[in-house]
Coordinates of C-alpha atoms in Angstrom, one line a residue:
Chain A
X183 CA -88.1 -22.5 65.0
X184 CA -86.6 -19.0 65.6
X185 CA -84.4 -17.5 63.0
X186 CA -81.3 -17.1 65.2
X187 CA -81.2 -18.8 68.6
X188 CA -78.6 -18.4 70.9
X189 CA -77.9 -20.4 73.9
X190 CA -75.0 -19.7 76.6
X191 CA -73.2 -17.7 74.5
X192 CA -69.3 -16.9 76.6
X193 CA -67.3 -14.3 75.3
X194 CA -63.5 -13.6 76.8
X195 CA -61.2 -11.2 75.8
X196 CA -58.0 -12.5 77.6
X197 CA -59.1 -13.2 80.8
X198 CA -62.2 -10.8 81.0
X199 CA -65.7 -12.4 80.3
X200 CA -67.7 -10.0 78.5
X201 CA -70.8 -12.1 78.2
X202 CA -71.3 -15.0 80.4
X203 CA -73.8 -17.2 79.2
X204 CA -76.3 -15.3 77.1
X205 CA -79.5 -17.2 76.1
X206 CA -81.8 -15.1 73.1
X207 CA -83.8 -15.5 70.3
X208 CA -85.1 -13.5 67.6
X209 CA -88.2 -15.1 65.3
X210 CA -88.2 -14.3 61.3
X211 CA -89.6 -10.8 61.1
X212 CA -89.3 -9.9 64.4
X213 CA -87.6 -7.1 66.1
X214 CA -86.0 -7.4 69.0
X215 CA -83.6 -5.0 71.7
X216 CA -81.0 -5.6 73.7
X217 CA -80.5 -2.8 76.8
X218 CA -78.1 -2.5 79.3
X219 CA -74.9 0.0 80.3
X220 CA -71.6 0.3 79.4
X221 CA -70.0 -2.9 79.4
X222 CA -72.8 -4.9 80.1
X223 CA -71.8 -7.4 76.9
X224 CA -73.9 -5.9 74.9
X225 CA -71.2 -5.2 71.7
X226 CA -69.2 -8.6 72.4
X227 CA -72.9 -10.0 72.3
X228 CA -73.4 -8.5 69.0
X229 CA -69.7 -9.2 67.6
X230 CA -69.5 -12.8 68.2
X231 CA -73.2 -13.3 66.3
X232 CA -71.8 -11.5 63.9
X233 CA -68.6 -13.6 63.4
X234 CA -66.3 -10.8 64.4
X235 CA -65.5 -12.7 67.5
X236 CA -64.8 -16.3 68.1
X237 CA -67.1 -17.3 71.2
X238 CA -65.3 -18.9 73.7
X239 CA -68.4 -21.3 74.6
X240 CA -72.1 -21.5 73.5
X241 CA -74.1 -22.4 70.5
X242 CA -75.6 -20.4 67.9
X243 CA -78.0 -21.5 65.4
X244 CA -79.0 -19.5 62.8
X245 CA -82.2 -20.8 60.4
X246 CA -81.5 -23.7 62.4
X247 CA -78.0 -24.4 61.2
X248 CA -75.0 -24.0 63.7
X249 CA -73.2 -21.5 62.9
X250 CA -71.3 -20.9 66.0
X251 CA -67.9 -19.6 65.3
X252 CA -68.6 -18.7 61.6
X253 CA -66.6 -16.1 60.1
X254 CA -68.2 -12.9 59.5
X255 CA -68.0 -13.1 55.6
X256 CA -69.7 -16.5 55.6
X257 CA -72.4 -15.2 58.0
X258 CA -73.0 -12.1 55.2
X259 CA -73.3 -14.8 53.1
X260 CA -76.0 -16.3 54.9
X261 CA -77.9 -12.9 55.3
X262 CA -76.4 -12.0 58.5
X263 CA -75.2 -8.5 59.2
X264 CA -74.0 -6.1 61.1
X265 CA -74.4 -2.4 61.3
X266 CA -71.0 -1.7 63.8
X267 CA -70.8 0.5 66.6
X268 CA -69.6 4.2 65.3
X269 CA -70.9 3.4 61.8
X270 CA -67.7 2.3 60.7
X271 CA -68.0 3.6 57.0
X272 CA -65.3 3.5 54.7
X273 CA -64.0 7.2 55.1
X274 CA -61.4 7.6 51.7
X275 CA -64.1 5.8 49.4
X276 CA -67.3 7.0 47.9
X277 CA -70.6 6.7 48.8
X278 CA -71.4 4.3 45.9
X279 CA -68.5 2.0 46.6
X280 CA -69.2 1.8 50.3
X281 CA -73.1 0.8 49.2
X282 CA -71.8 -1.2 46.6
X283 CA -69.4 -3.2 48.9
X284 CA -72.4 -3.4 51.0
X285 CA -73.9 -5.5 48.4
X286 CA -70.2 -7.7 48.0
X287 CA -72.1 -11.0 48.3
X288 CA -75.3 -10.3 45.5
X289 CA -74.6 -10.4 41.9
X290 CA -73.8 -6.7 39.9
X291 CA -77.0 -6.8 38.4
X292 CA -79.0 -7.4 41.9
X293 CA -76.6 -5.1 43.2
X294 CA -77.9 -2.2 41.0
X295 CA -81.5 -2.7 41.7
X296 CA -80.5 -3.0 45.4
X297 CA -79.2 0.3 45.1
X298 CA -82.5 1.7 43.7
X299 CA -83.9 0.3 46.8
X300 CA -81.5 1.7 49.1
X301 CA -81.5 4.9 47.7
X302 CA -85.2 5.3 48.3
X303 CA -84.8 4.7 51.4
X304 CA -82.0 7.5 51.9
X305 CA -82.8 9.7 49.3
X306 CA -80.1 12.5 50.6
X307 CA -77.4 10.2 49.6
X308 CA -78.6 10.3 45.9
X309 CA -77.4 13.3 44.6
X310 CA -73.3 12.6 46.8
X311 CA -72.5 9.1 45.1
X312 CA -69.5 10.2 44.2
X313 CA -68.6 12.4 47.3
X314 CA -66.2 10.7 49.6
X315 CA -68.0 8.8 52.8
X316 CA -65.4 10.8 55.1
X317 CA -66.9 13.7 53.8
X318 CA -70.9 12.8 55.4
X319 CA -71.7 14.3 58.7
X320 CA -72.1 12.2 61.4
X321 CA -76.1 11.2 60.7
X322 CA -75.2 10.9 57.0
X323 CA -72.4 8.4 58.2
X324 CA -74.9 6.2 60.1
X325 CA -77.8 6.3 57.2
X326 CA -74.8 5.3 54.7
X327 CA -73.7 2.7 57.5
X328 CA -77.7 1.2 57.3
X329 CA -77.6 1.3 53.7
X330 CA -74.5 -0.6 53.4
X331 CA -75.7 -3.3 55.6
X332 CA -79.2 -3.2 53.6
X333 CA -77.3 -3.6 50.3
X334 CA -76.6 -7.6 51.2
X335 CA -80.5 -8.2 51.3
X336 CA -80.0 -9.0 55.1
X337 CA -82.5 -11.5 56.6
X338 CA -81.0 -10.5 59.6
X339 CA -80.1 -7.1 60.6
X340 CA -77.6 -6.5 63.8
X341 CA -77.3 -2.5 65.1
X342 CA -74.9 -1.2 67.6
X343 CA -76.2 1.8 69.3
X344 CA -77.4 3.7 65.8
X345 CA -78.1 6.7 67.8
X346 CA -75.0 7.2 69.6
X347 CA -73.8 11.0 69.0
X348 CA -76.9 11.8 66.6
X349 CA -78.5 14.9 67.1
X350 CA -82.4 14.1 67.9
X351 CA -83.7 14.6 64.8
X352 CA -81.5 12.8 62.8
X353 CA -81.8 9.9 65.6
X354 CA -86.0 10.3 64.8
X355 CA -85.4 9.2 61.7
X356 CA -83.0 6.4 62.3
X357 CA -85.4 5.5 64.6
X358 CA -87.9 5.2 61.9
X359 CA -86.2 3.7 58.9
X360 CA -85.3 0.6 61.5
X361 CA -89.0 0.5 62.1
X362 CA -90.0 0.4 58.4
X363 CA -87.0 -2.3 57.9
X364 CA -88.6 -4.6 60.5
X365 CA -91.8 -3.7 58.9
X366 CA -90.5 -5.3 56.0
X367 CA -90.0 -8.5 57.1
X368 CA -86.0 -8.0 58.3
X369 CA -85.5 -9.6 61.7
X370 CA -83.9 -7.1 63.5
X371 CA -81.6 -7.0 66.6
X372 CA -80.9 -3.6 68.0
X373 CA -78.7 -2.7 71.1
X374 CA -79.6 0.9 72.2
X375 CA -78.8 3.5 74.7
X376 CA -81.7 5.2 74.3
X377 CA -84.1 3.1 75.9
X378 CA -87.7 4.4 75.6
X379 CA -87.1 4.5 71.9
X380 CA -85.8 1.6 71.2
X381 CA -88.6 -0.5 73.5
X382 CA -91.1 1.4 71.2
X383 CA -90.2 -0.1 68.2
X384 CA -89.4 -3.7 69.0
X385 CA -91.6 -6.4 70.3
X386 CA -89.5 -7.7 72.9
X387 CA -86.4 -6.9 74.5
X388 CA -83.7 -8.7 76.7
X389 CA -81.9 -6.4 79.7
X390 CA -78.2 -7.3 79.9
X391 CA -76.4 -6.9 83.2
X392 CA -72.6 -7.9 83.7
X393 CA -72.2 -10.1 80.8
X394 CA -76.1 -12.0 81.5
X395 CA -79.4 -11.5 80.9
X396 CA -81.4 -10.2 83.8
X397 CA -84.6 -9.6 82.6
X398 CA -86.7 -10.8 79.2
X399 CA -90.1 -9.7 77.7
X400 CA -92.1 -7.9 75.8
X401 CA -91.6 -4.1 75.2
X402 CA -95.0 -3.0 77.2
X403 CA -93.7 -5.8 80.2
X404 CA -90.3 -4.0 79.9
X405 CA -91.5 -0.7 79.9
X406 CA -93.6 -0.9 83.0
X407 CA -91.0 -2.9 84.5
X408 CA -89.9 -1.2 87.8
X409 CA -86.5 -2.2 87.1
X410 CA -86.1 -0.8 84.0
X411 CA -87.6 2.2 84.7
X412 CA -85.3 2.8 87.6
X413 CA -82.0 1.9 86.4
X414 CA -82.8 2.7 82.2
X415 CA -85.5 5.1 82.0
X416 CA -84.6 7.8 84.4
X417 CA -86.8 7.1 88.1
X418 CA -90.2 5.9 86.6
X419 CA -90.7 9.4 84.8
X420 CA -91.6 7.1 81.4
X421 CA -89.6 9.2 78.9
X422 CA -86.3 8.7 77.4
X423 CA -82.8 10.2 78.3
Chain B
X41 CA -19.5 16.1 34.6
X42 CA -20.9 17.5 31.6
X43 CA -24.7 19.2 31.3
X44 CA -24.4 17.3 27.6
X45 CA -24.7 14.2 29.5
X46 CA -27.9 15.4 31.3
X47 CA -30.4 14.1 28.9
X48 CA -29.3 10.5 28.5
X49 CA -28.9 10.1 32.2
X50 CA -32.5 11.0 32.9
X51 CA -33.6 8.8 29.8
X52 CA -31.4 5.8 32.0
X53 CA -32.8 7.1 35.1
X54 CA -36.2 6.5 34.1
X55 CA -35.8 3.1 32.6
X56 CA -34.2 2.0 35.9
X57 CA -36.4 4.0 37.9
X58 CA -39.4 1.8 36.3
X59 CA -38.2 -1.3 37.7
X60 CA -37.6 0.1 41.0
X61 CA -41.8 1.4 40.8
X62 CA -42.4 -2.2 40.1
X63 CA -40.8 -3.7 42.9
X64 CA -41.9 -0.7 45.1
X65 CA -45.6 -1.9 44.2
X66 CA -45.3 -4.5 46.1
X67 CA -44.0 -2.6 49.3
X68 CA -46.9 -0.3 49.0
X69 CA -49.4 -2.8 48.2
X70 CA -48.9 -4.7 51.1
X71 CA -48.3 -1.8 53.5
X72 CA -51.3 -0.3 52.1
X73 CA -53.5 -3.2 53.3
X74 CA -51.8 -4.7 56.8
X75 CA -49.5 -2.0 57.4
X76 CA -46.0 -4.3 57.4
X77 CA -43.3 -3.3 55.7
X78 CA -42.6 -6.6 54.0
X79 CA -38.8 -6.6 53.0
X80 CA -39.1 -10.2 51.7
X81 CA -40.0 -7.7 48.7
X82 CA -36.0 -7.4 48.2
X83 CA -35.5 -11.5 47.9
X84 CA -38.6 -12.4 45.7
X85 CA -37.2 -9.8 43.6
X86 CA -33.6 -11.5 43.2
X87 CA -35.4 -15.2 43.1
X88 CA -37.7 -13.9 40.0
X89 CA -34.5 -12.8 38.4
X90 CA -32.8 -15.9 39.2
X91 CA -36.0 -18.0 37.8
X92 CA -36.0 -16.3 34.9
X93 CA -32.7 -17.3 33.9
X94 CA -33.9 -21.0 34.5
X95 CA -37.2 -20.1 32.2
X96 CA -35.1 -19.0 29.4
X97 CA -32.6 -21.6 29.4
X98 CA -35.4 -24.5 29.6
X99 CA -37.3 -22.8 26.2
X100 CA -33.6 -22.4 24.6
X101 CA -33.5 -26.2 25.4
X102 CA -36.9 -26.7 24.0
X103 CA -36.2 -25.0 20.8
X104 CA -38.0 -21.7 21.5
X105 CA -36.3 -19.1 19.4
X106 CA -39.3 -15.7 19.2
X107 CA -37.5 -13.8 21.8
X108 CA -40.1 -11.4 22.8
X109 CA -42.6 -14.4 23.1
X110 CA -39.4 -16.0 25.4
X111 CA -39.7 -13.2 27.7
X112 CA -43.4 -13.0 28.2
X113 CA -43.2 -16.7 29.3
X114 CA -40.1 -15.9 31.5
X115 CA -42.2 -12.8 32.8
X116 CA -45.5 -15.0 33.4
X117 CA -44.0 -17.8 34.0
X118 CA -41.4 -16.2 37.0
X119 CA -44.4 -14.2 38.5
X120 CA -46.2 -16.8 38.8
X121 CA -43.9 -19.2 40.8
X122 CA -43.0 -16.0 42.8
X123 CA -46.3 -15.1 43.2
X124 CA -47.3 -18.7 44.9
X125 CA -43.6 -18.2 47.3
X126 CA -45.0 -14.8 48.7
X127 CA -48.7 -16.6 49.2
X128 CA -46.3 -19.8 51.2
X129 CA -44.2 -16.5 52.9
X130 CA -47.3 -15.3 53.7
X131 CA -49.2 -18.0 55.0
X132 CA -45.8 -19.3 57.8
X133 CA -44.4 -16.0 58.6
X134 CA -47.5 -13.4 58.8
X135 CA -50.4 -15.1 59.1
X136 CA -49.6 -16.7 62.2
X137 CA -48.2 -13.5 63.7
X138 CA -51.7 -11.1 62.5
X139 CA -52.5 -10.2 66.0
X140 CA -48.9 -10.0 67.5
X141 CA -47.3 -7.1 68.0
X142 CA -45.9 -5.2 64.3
X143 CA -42.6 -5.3 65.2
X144 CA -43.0 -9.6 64.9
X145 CA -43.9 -9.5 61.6
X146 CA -41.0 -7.4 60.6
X147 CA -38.8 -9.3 62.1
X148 CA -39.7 -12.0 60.2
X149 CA -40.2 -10.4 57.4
X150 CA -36.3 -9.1 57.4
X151 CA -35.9 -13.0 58.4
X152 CA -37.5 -14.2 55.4
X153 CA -35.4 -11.8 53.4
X154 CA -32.2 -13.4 54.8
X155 CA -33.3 -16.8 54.2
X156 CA -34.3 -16.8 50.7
X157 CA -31.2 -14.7 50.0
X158 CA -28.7 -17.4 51.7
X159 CA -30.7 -20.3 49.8
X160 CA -30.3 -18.7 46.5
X161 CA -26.8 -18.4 47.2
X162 CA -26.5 -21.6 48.1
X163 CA -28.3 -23.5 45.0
X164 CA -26.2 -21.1 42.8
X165 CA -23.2 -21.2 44.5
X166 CA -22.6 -17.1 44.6
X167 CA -22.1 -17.0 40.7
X168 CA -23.1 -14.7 38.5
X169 CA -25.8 -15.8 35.7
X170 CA -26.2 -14.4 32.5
X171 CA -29.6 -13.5 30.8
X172 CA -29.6 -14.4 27.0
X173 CA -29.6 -11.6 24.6
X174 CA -33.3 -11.2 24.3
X175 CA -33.4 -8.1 20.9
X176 CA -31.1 -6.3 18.9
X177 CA -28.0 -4.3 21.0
X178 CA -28.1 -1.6 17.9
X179 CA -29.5 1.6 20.5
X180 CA -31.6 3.8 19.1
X181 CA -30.2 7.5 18.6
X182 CA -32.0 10.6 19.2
X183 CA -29.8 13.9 19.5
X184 CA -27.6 13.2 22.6
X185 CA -29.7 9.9 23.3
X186 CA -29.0 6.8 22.8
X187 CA -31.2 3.8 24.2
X188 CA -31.2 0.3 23.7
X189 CA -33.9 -1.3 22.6
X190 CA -34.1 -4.0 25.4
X191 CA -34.5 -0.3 27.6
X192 CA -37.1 0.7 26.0
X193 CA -39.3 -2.4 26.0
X194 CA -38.5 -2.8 29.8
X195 CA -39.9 0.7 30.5
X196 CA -43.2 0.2 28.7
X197 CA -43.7 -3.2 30.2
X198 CA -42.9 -1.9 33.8
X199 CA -44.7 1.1 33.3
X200 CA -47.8 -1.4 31.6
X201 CA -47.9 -3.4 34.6
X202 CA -48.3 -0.7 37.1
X203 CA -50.7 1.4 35.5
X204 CA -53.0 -2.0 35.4
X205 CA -52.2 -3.1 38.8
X206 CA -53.6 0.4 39.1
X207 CA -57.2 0.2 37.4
X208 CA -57.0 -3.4 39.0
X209 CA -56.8 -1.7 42.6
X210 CA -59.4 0.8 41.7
X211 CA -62.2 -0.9 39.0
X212 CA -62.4 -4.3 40.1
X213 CA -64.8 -5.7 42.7
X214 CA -61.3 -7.6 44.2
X215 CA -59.5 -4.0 44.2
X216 CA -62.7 -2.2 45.9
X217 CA -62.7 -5.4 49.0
X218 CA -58.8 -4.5 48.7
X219 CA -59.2 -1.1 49.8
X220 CA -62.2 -1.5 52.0
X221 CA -59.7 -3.9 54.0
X222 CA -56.9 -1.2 54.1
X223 CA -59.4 1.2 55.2
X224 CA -61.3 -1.4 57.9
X225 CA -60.4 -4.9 57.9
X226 CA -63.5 -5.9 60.2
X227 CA -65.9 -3.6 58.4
X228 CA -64.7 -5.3 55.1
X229 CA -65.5 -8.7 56.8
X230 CA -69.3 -7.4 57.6
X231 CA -69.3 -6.8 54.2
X232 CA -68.9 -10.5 53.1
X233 CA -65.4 -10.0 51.6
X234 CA -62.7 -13.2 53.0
X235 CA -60.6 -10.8 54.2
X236 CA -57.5 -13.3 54.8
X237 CA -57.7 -14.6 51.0
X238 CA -57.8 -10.9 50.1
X239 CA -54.8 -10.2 52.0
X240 CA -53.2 -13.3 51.0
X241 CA -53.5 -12.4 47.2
X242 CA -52.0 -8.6 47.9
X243 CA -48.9 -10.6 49.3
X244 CA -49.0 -12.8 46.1
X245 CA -49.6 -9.9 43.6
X246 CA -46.3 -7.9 45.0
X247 CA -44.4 -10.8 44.7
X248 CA -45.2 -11.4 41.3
X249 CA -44.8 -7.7 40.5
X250 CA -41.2 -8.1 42.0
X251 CA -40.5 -11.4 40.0
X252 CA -41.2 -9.3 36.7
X253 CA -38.8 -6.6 37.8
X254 CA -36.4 -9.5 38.7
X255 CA -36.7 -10.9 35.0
X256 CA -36.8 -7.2 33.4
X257 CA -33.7 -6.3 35.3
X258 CA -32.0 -9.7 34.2
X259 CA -32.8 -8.9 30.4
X260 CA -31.8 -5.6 30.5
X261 CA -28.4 -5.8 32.5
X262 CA -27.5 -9.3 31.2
X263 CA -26.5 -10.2 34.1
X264 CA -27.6 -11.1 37.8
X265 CA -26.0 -12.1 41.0
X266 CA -26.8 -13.5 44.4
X267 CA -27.0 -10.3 46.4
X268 CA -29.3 -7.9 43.4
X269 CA -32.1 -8.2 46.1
X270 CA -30.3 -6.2 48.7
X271 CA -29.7 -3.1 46.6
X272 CA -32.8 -3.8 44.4
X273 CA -35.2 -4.5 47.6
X274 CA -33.5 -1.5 49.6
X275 CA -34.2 1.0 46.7
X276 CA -37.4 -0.1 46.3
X277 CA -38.1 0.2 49.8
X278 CA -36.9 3.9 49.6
X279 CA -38.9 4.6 46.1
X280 CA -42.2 3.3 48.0
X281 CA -41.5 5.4 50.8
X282 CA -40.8 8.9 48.5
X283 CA -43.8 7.8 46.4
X284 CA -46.3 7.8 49.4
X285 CA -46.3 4.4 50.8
X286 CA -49.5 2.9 50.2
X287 CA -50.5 4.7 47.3
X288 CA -50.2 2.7 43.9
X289 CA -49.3 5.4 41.9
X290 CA -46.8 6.8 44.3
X291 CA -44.7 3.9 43.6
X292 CA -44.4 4.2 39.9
X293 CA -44.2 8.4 41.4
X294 CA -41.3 7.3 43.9
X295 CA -39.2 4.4 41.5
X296 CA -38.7 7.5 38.8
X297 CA -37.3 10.1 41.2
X298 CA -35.2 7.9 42.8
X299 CA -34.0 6.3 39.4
X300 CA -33.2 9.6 37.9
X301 CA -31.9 11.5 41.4
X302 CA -29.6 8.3 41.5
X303 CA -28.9 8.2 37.6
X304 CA -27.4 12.7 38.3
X305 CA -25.5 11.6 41.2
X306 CA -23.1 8.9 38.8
X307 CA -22.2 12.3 37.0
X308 CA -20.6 13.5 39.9
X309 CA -20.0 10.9 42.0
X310 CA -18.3 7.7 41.6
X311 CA -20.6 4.8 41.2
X312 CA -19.4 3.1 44.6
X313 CA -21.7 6.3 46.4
X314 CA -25.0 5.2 45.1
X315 CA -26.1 3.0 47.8
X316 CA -25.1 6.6 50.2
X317 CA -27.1 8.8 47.3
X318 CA -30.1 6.6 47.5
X319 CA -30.3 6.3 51.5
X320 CA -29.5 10.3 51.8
X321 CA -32.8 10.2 49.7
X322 CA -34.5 8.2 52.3
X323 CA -33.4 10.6 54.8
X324 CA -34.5 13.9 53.9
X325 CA -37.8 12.0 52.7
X326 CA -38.6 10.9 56.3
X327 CA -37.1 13.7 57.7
X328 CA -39.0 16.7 55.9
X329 CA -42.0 14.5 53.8
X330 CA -42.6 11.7 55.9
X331 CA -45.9 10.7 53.8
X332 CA -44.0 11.1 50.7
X333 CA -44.9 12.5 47.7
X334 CA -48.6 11.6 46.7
X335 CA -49.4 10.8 50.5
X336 CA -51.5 12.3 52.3
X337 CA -52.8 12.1 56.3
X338 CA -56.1 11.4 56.1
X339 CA -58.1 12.6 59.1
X340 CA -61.1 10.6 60.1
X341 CA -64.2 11.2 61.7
X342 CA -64.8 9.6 64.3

């Protein structure tokens, strides 16, 4: 039984369908991408498994319970979260209260050994606890925006486009902290621009076109895919954007 | 108009000015976190007054003579019936109205207003109640000062309650989902926090804040009358607004100056031009400090 299953999930905003019947999976542990353009459903996909959105048909199942329609602060509770598109920090607090409002649904105590964690992970946000979030550049945003999320001892971890606006370096090492988190034993499910990176650190990936998956497979299967390579990895050439 | 008069009229413009921070707590509060300007502040205000006058006369009936424990019961007690009115106000006139347009909830929220007004005038029939005499009259005298002791007590209680809305706001785990809401109310869901409750108990916590100044007022003035939350609500309103309007201490920043600023213009001006004094205030705030006092615009990155 997969950790979160989805099947024919509808999203509508008014009378536009954003996602029109999406079918996915991801197993415990597992870490899985989503590609696809600009308005492919990608974000609606993303906000309605995280509670953000009220689906307008579908079923989702998460550890095998139906959660479809849950809020999304009874999804946190259940260990699913969300790291939003544009990292979404909260600007006029500190770093420590955005990490520990991260951790809103543990106890204090777990909490402060979370934080230990967390900082391990990021250690450049050590020595700025007190600094304002607002104050972070852009990549520091997005590493405060994955230790937030990280802070509710997720069992499943949701990014919108991490990289987006990162300069490369900063987006290498995004790249590799979700790697060591799915290493961990997080299932994760990441929507990404960047293509080639994103299919080299999951397993499997699902290509979203119009609101619907279009294709479905492994990373390698995507990644020679002749599809894929024309429309998301620049003519065939192999490398990223 | 004498200068000799200067002292005691700042002393009396604080002690009213205290209240009006009180009441102005709840403006900002609320504003702070869903951005309405909830002038149902004005009536819960006169209906926490008006409650407290039934509080005080059920505990004379019961025998209760410690008046200072009389008025914290009337002060608990009136807060919290207020308290559960702004969570009912709340829950039928915002709520259902969260992803309309803001001008609905205002509408309804100067709808509210008008409705609990006209019902308290009804039940009491437009008179006048009187608040028992809660301590001594005998005013204290210090050089050209005099102050009542009633005055005094009303100030420090006020001034009390704001300061620990305040630590509430910024130390407590509820105060920290508060702000994360005010900041971004779908990033506070990811977080876990039940953002509606949240926003619910902001509503509740302005209207109990408003229901102390109600009873404070009451005790201090001795008496209180079906229109109070007009002039009360609309002074408030203009304190928030100086203060900085959704920021906590702005309102305890904004009640003072417009207390005392209103308290210099009796010296010179008969008391029928305070409701003009006050809205001039309101007017040259928007006009050349729009954020207010303590407010600031903060810029985000994107």
């Amino acid at each position: 039984m997969s950790l979160l299953e989805v099947r024919d999930l509808t999203v509508r905003y008014g009378a536009v369908q954003a996602v029109n019947g999406v079918s996915l999976e991801v197993e415990a542990g597992e870490c899985v991408t989503v590609l696809g353009a600009n308005g492919a459903g990608k974000t609606s996909t993303l906000k309605a498994l995280a509670g953000l959105m009220r689906p307008a048909a579908g079923e989702v199942l998460f550890d095998g319970r139906a959660v479809t329609g849950h809020p999304a602060h009874r999804l946190a509770r259940m260990g699913v979260t969300l790291v939003p598109e544009g990292r979404q920090v909260f600007g006029p607090l500190t770093i420590r209260e955005n990490l520990e409002l991260g951790g809103f649904v543990q106890t204090a105590d777990h909490t402060r050994r979370t934080l230990e964690q967390v900082l391990g992970v990021f250690p450049q946000l050590a020595p700025r606890l007190d600094s304002l979030a607002g104050n972070l550049s852009g990549g520091e945003q997005q590493m405060l925006a994955v230790g937030r999320a990280l802070m509710s001892q997720p069992r499943l971890l949701m990014l919108d486009e991490p990289s987006l606006g990162l300069a490369p370096l900063v987006t290498g090492r995004i790249f590799e902290v979700v790697s060591e988190i799915a290493a961990s034993g997080i299932a994760v499910l990441l929507v990404e621009q960047n293509v080639h990176r994103a299919l080299q650190i999951a397993q499997r990936g699902y290509v979203l076109e119009l609101g619907r998956v279009v294709l479905q497979g492994s990373s390698t299967a995507l990644l020679a895919d002749d599809h894929v390579r024309l429309a998301y990895l620049g003519h065939g050439m192999g490398e990223g954007e | 108009m004498s200068l000799a008069e200067l002292p005691q009229q700042i002393v009396n413009g604080l002690v009213v000015g205290s209240l009006y921070g009180l009441i102005a707590l709840g403006y900002t509060m609320v504003y702070g976190i869903v951005r309405l300007i909830n002038f149902a502040q004005g009536a819960l205000y006169e209906v926490g007054a008006y409650l407290g006058v039934v509080i005080f006369s059920v505990l004379a009936d019961a025998g209760l003579r410690n008046p200072v424990l009389g008025l914290v019961v009337a002060i608990v007690v009136a807060s919290a019936l207020t308290g559960a009115l702004a969570l009912v106000v709340e829950r039928v006139a915002y709520r259902p109205l969260r992803h309309a347009p803001p001008l609905a909830p205002l509408v309804t929220s100067l709808a509210t207003f008008f409705l609990l007004m006209s019902i308290v005038q009804v039940v009491t029939g437009a008179q006048p109640l009187n608040y028992p005499q809660v301590l001594a009259v005998t005013p204290w005298t210090l050089g050209p000062i005099t102050l009542a002791p009633t005055a005094a007590l009303i100030a420090v209680v006020a001034i009390v309650l704001m300061v620990a809305m305040h630590l509430f706001v910024q130390r407590t785990r509820t105060g920290k989902a508060m702000r994360a809401i005010a900041v971004n109310r779908d990033a506070a869901a990811l977080m876990g926090i039940n953002t509606t409750r949240v926003v619910a108990l902001t509503f509740a916590l302005g209207g109990a804040m408003a229901a102390a100044g109600g009873v404070l007022f009451g005790v201090n003035y001795g008496t209180v009358t079906y229109n109070m939350g007009e002039f009360g609500g609309l002074v408030a309103f203009t304190a928030a607004v100086l203060g900085g309007i959704g920021n906590v201490p702005g309102a305890l920043v904004g009640g003072l100056t417009v207390g005392v600023l209103s308290s210099f213009a009796t010296m010179v001006l008969p008391n029928q031009w305070q409701e003009a004094v006050v809205f001039g205030i309101l007017i040259v705030v928007l006009a050349f400090r729009p954020q207010g006092i303590l407010g600031e615009r903060v810029a985000e990155r994107a």
